[in-house]
PDB file of C-alpha atoms in Angstrom:
ATOM      1  CA  UNK A 253      -0.263   0.022   0.033  1.00 53.00           C
ATOM      2  CA  UNK A 254       1.705   3.299  -0.953  1.00 62.00           C
ATOM      3  CA  UNK A 255       1.565   6.420   1.343  1.00 71.00           C
ATOM      4  CA  UNK A 256      -0.673   9.373   0.152  1.00 79.00           C
ATOM      5  CA  UNK A 257       1.246  12.366  -0.685  1.00 82.00           C
ATOM      6  CA  UNK A 258       1.650  15.525   1.748  1.00 90.00           C
ATOM      7  CA  UNK A 259       1.505  18.805   0.284  1.00 94.00           C
ATOM      8  CA  UNK A 260       3.130  21.960   2.836  1.00 97.00           C
ATOM      9  CA  UNK A 261       2.832  25.125   2.279  1.00 98.00           C
ATOM     10  CA  UNK A 262       2.927  29.145   3.623  1.00 98.00           C
ATOM     11  CA  UNK A 263       3.011  32.032   3.284  1.00 98.00           C
ATOM     12  CA  UNK A 264       5.782  34.490   2.442  1.00 97.00           C
ATOM     13  CA  UNK A 265       7.187  35.796   6.299  1.00 98.00           C
ATOM     14  CA  UNK A 266       6.344  32.182   7.519  1.00 97.00           C
ATOM     15  CA  UNK A 267       3.522  33.166  10.051  1.00 98.00           C
ATOM     16  CA  UNK A 268       1.201  31.023   8.599  1.00 98.00           C
ATOM     17  CA  UNK A 269       1.675  27.502   7.342  1.00 98.00           C
ATOM     18  CA  UNK A 270      -0.723  24.639   6.127  1.00 98.00           C
ATOM     19  CA  UNK A 271      -0.646  20.998   5.247  1.00 97.00           C
ATOM     20  CA  UNK A 272      -2.643  18.500   3.380  1.00 96.00           C
ATOM     21  CA  UNK A 273      -2.612  14.758   3.160  1.00 93.00           C
ATOM     22  CA  UNK A 274      -4.040  13.182  -0.042  1.00 90.00           C
ATOM     23  CA  UNK A 275      -3.859  13.468  -3.729  1.00 91.00           C
ATOM     24  CA  UNK A 276      -5.246  16.578  -5.368  1.00 93.00           C
ATOM     25  CA  UNK A 277      -9.177  16.766  -6.667  1.00 93.00           C
ATOM     26  CA  UNK A 278      -8.171  18.980  -9.507  1.00 92.00           C
ATOM     27  CA  UNK A 279      -5.506  21.321 -10.790  1.00 94.00           C
ATOM     28  CA  UNK A 280      -6.695  24.460 -12.417  1.00 94.00           C
ATOM     29  CA  UNK A 281      -6.100  27.802 -14.435  1.00 94.00           C
ATOM     30  CA  UNK A 282      -8.727  30.551 -13.870  1.00 93.00           C
ATOM     31  CA  UNK A 283      -8.459  33.684 -15.746  1.00 93.00           C
ATOM     32  CA  UNK A 284     -11.435  35.144 -14.541  1.00 89.00           C
ATOM     33  CA  UNK A 285     -11.364  39.325 -13.866  1.00 88.00           C
ATOM     34  CA  UNK A 286     -11.409  38.561 -10.113  1.00 87.00           C
ATOM     35  CA  UNK A 287      -8.509  35.807 -10.264  1.00 88.00           C
ATOM     36  CA  UNK A 288      -6.455  38.519 -12.490  1.00 90.00           C
ATOM     37  CA  UNK A 289      -6.895  41.153  -9.589  1.00 89.00           C
ATOM     38  CA  UNK A 290      -5.713  38.726  -6.643  1.00 87.00           C
ATOM     39  CA  UNK A 291      -2.635  37.582  -8.806  1.00 88.00           C
ATOM     40  CA  UNK A 292      -1.367  41.107 -10.015  1.00 89.00           C
ATOM     41  CA  UNK A 293      -2.518  40.422 -13.601  1.00 90.00           C
ATOM     42  CA  UNK A 294      -1.595  36.750 -14.403  1.00 90.00           C
ATOM     43  CA  UNK A 295      -4.164  33.917 -14.211  1.00 90.00           C
ATOM     44  CA  UNK A 296      -4.604  32.062 -10.981  1.00 92.00           C
ATOM     45  CA  UNK A 297      -3.111  28.677 -10.415  1.00 95.00           C
ATOM     46  CA  UNK A 298      -4.587  26.490  -7.893  1.00 94.00           C
ATOM     47  CA  UNK A 299      -5.002  22.904  -6.779  1.00 95.00           C
ATOM     48  CA  UNK A 300      -8.257  21.744  -5.369  1.00 94.00           C
ATOM     49  CA  UNK A 301      -7.656  19.455  -1.984  1.00 95.00           C
ATOM     50  CA  UNK A 302     -10.002  17.674   0.408  1.00 95.00           C
ATOM     51  CA  UNK A 303     -10.895  20.231   2.857  1.00 96.00           C
ATOM     52  CA  UNK A 304     -10.930  16.853   5.386  1.00 96.00           C
ATOM     53  CA  UNK A 305      -7.187  16.752   5.121  1.00 95.00           C
ATOM     54  CA  UNK A 306      -6.336  20.162   4.757  1.00 97.00           C
ATOM     55  CA  UNK A 307      -5.061  22.113   8.113  1.00 97.00           C
ATOM     56  CA  UNK A 308      -3.613  25.425   8.998  1.00 98.00           C
ATOM     57  CA  UNK A 309      -0.537  24.136  11.181  1.00 97.00           C
ATOM     58  CA  UNK A 310       1.049  27.309  12.186  1.00 98.00           C
ATOM     59  CA  UNK A 311      -0.929  30.806  12.615  1.00 97.00           C
ATOM     60  CA  UNK A 312      -4.662  31.795  11.754  1.00 96.00           C
ATOM     61  CA  UNK A 313      -4.932  33.506   8.316  1.00 97.00           C
ATOM     62  CA  UNK A 314      -7.214  36.280   7.953  1.00 96.00           C
ATOM     63  CA  UNK A 315     -10.151  35.830   5.710  1.00 95.00           C
ATOM     64  CA  UNK A 316     -12.305  37.772   3.385  1.00 94.00           C
ATOM     65  CA  UNK A 317     -15.368  37.373   1.264  1.00 90.00           C
ATOM     66  CA  UNK A 318     -16.824  40.211  -1.010  1.00 88.00           C
ATOM     67  CA  UNK A 319     -20.031  38.560  -1.194  1.00 84.00           C
ATOM     68  CA  UNK A 320     -20.836  40.536  -4.443  1.00 79.00           C
ATOM     69  CA  UNK A 321     -22.578  36.908  -5.799  1.00 74.00           C
ATOM     70  CA  UNK A 322     -23.825  33.770  -4.597  1.00 72.00           C
ATOM     71  CA  UNK A 323     -21.475  31.408  -3.488  1.00 71.00           C
ATOM     72  CA  UNK A 324     -18.405  33.794  -3.631  1.00 79.00           C
ATOM     73  CA  UNK A 325     -15.709  32.083  -2.114  1.00 86.00           C
ATOM     74  CA  UNK A 326     -14.021  33.404   1.190  1.00 92.00           C
ATOM     75  CA  UNK A 327     -10.177  33.778   0.470  1.00 94.00           C
ATOM     76  CA  UNK A 328      -7.713  33.202   3.361  1.00 96.00           C
ATOM     77  CA  UNK A 329      -4.226  35.265   4.024  1.00 96.00           C
ATOM     78  CA  UNK A 330      -1.474  36.204   6.008  1.00 97.00           C
ATOM     79  CA  UNK A 331      -2.325  39.247   7.795  1.00 97.00           C
ATOM     80  CA  UNK A 332       1.637  40.055   8.108  1.00 97.00           C
ATOM     81  CA  UNK A 333       2.637  39.669   4.411  1.00 97.00           C
ATOM     82  CA  UNK A 334      -0.164  39.671   2.630  1.00 95.00           C
ATOM     83  CA  UNK A 335       0.234  36.403   0.578  1.00 95.00           C
ATOM     84  CA  UNK A 336      -3.413  34.934  -0.496  1.00 95.00           C
ATOM     85  CA  UNK A 337      -2.763  31.007   0.482  1.00 97.00           C
ATOM     86  CA  UNK A 338      -6.275  29.306   0.004  1.00 96.00           C
ATOM     87  CA  UNK A 339      -9.958  29.963  -0.885  1.00 94.00           C
ATOM     88  CA  UNK A 340     -13.160  27.928   0.080  1.00 93.00           C
ATOM     89  CA  UNK A 341     -16.195  28.345  -1.413  1.00 86.00           C
ATOM     90  CA  UNK A 342     -20.318  27.301  -0.064  1.00 84.00           C
ATOM     91  CA  UNK A 343     -20.744  25.558  -3.310  1.00 80.00           C
ATOM     92  CA  UNK A 344     -17.529  23.136  -2.994  1.00 84.00           C
ATOM     93  CA  UNK A 345     -17.724  22.659   0.654  1.00 87.00           C
ATOM     94  CA  UNK A 346     -15.758  19.423   0.487  1.00 92.00           C
ATOM     95  CA  UNK A 347     -12.831  20.927  -1.174  1.00 93.00           C
ATOM     96  CA  UNK A 348      -9.958  23.743  -0.325  1.00 96.00           C
ATOM     97  CA  UNK A 349      -8.265  25.552  -3.068  1.00 95.00           C
ATOM     98  CA  UNK A 350      -4.510  26.049  -2.517  1.00 96.00           C
ATOM     99  CA  UNK A 351      -2.624  28.853  -4.459  1.00 96.00           C
ATOM    100  CA  UNK A 352       0.282  26.884  -5.893  1.00 96.00           C
ATOM    101  CA  UNK A 353       2.678  29.606  -5.383  1.00 95.00           C
ATOM    102  CA  UNK A 354       2.213  29.105  -1.687  1.00 97.00           C
ATOM    103  CA  UNK A 355       2.943  25.118  -1.855  1.00 97.00           C
ATOM    104  CA  UNK A 356       6.782  24.386  -0.327  1.00 97.00           C
ATOM    105  CA  UNK A 357       7.495  22.497  -3.666  1.00 96.00           C
ATOM    106  CA  UNK A 358       5.214  23.902  -6.895  1.00 95.00           C
ATOM    107  CA  UNK A 359       6.597  21.254  -8.752  1.00 93.00           C
ATOM    108  CA  UNK A 360       3.813  19.138  -7.643  1.00 93.00           C
ATOM    109  CA  UNK A 361       1.223  20.693  -9.436  1.00 94.00           C
ATOM    110  CA  UNK A 362       2.478  19.330 -12.633  1.00 92.00           C
ATOM    111  CA  UNK A 363       0.132  21.983 -14.558  1.00 93.00           C
ATOM    112  CA  UNK A 364      -3.341  22.645 -14.752  1.00 95.00           C
ATOM    113  CA  UNK A 365      -5.823  19.960 -16.025  1.00 94.00           C
ATOM    114  CA  UNK A 366      -8.098  22.505 -17.070  1.00 93.00           C
ATOM    115  CA  UNK A 367      -8.443  26.220 -17.637  1.00 94.00           C
ATOM    116  CA  UNK A 368     -11.389  28.454 -16.905  1.00 91.00           C
ATOM    117  CA  UNK A 369     -12.936  31.651 -17.938  1.00 92.00           C
ATOM    118  CA  UNK A 370     -10.909  32.131 -21.278  1.00 94.00           C
ATOM    119  CA  UNK A 371     -13.856  35.019 -21.971  1.00 94.00           C
ATOM    120  CA  UNK A 372     -12.153  37.112 -19.313  1.00 93.00           C
ATOM    121  CA  UNK A 373      -8.542  36.569 -20.275  1.00 94.00           C
ATOM    122  CA  UNK A 374      -6.094  39.189 -21.699  1.00 95.00           C
ATOM    123  CA  UNK A 375      -4.688  38.919 -24.912  1.00 93.00           C
ATOM    124  CA  UNK A 376      -1.206  38.583 -23.193  1.00 94.00           C
ATOM    125  CA  UNK A 377      -2.340  35.258 -21.723  1.00 93.00           C
ATOM    126  CA  UNK A 378      -1.415  32.011 -22.882  1.00 91.00           C
ATOM    127  CA  UNK A 379      -3.546  28.955 -23.436  1.00 92.00           C
ATOM    128  CA  UNK A 380      -1.707  25.630 -23.158  1.00 89.00           C
ATOM    129  CA  UNK A 381      -2.684  23.763 -26.349  1.00 89.00           C
ATOM    130  CA  UNK A 382      -2.688  20.679 -24.532  1.00 93.00           C
ATOM    131  CA  UNK A 383      -5.493  21.787 -21.771  1.00 94.00           C
ATOM    132  CA  UNK A 384      -9.056  22.142 -22.147  1.00 92.00           C
ATOM    133  CA  UNK A 385     -10.025  25.326 -22.223  1.00 91.00           C
ATOM    134  CA  UNK A 386     -13.716  26.752 -20.999  1.00 93.00           C
ATOM    135  CA  UNK A 387     -15.396  30.089 -21.628  1.00 90.00           C
ATOM    136  CA  UNK A 388     -16.706  30.124 -17.973  1.00 88.00           C
ATOM    137  CA  UNK A 389     -16.130  27.135 -14.970  1.00 80.00           C
ATOM    138  CA  UNK A 390     -17.442  24.011 -16.715  1.00 79.00           C
ATOM    139  CA  UNK A 391     -20.751  22.514 -15.491  1.00 67.00           C
ATOM    140  CA  UNK A 392     -20.323  19.296 -13.544  1.00 64.00           C
ATOM    141  CA  UNK A 393     -21.681  16.042 -15.424  1.00 61.00           C
ATOM    142  CA  UNK A 394     -25.146  15.972 -14.987  1.00 56.00           C
ATOM    143  CA  UNK A 395     -25.597  19.566 -13.343  1.00 52.00           C
ATOM    144  CA  UNK A 396     -28.182  21.676 -14.133  1.00 53.00           C
ATOM    145  CA  UNK A 397     -26.346  24.670 -12.311  1.00 51.00           C
ATOM    146  CA  UNK A 398     -25.115  27.389 -14.846  1.00 46.00           C
ATOM    147  CA  UNK A 399     -21.376  27.049 -15.281  1.00 45.00           C
ATOM    148  CA  UNK A 400     -21.444  30.949 -13.904  1.00 43.00           C
ATOM    149  CA  UNK A 401     -22.373  29.908  -9.955  1.00 43.00           C
ATOM    150  CA  UNK A 402     -19.461  27.145 -10.087  1.00 46.00           C
ATOM    151  CA  UNK A 403     -16.891  28.216  -7.452  1.00 50.00           C
ATOM    152  CA  UNK A 404     -14.460  30.426  -8.564  1.00 53.00           C
ATOM    153  CA  UNK A 405     -10.711  29.909  -7.636  1.00 59.00           C
TER     154      UNK A 405
END
């Protein structure tokens, strides 16, 4: 029986640290306007992990939710250095979205499995040719929920 992968990471100043055990549920790249804003203009690389296996191991992050639409995500960040670490949404309560740049080893990300919100991307953003790209967040199979109501990264 193999061991479950363990992912660790934290903020720039080291005041907040986290750990997660188990394989990623999804690896993505989001180009929505919000993700462009929080990333400084680029897309937002994220890795979804099981919320049950995720924990902050040092410090307590601050949280913020703009609450500008139903299901808007709550973002967690370091109060001291401002680095955004994770996001959670009531639309996906079983997942935590880890910001790839906060991983101790960002190489474990291995690239996105899907790209979302290409309808809002800029001309200077790049799309890998071998990754499925969607104008919004794709509907889960069998879901009647509009793509625009899916959780943002």
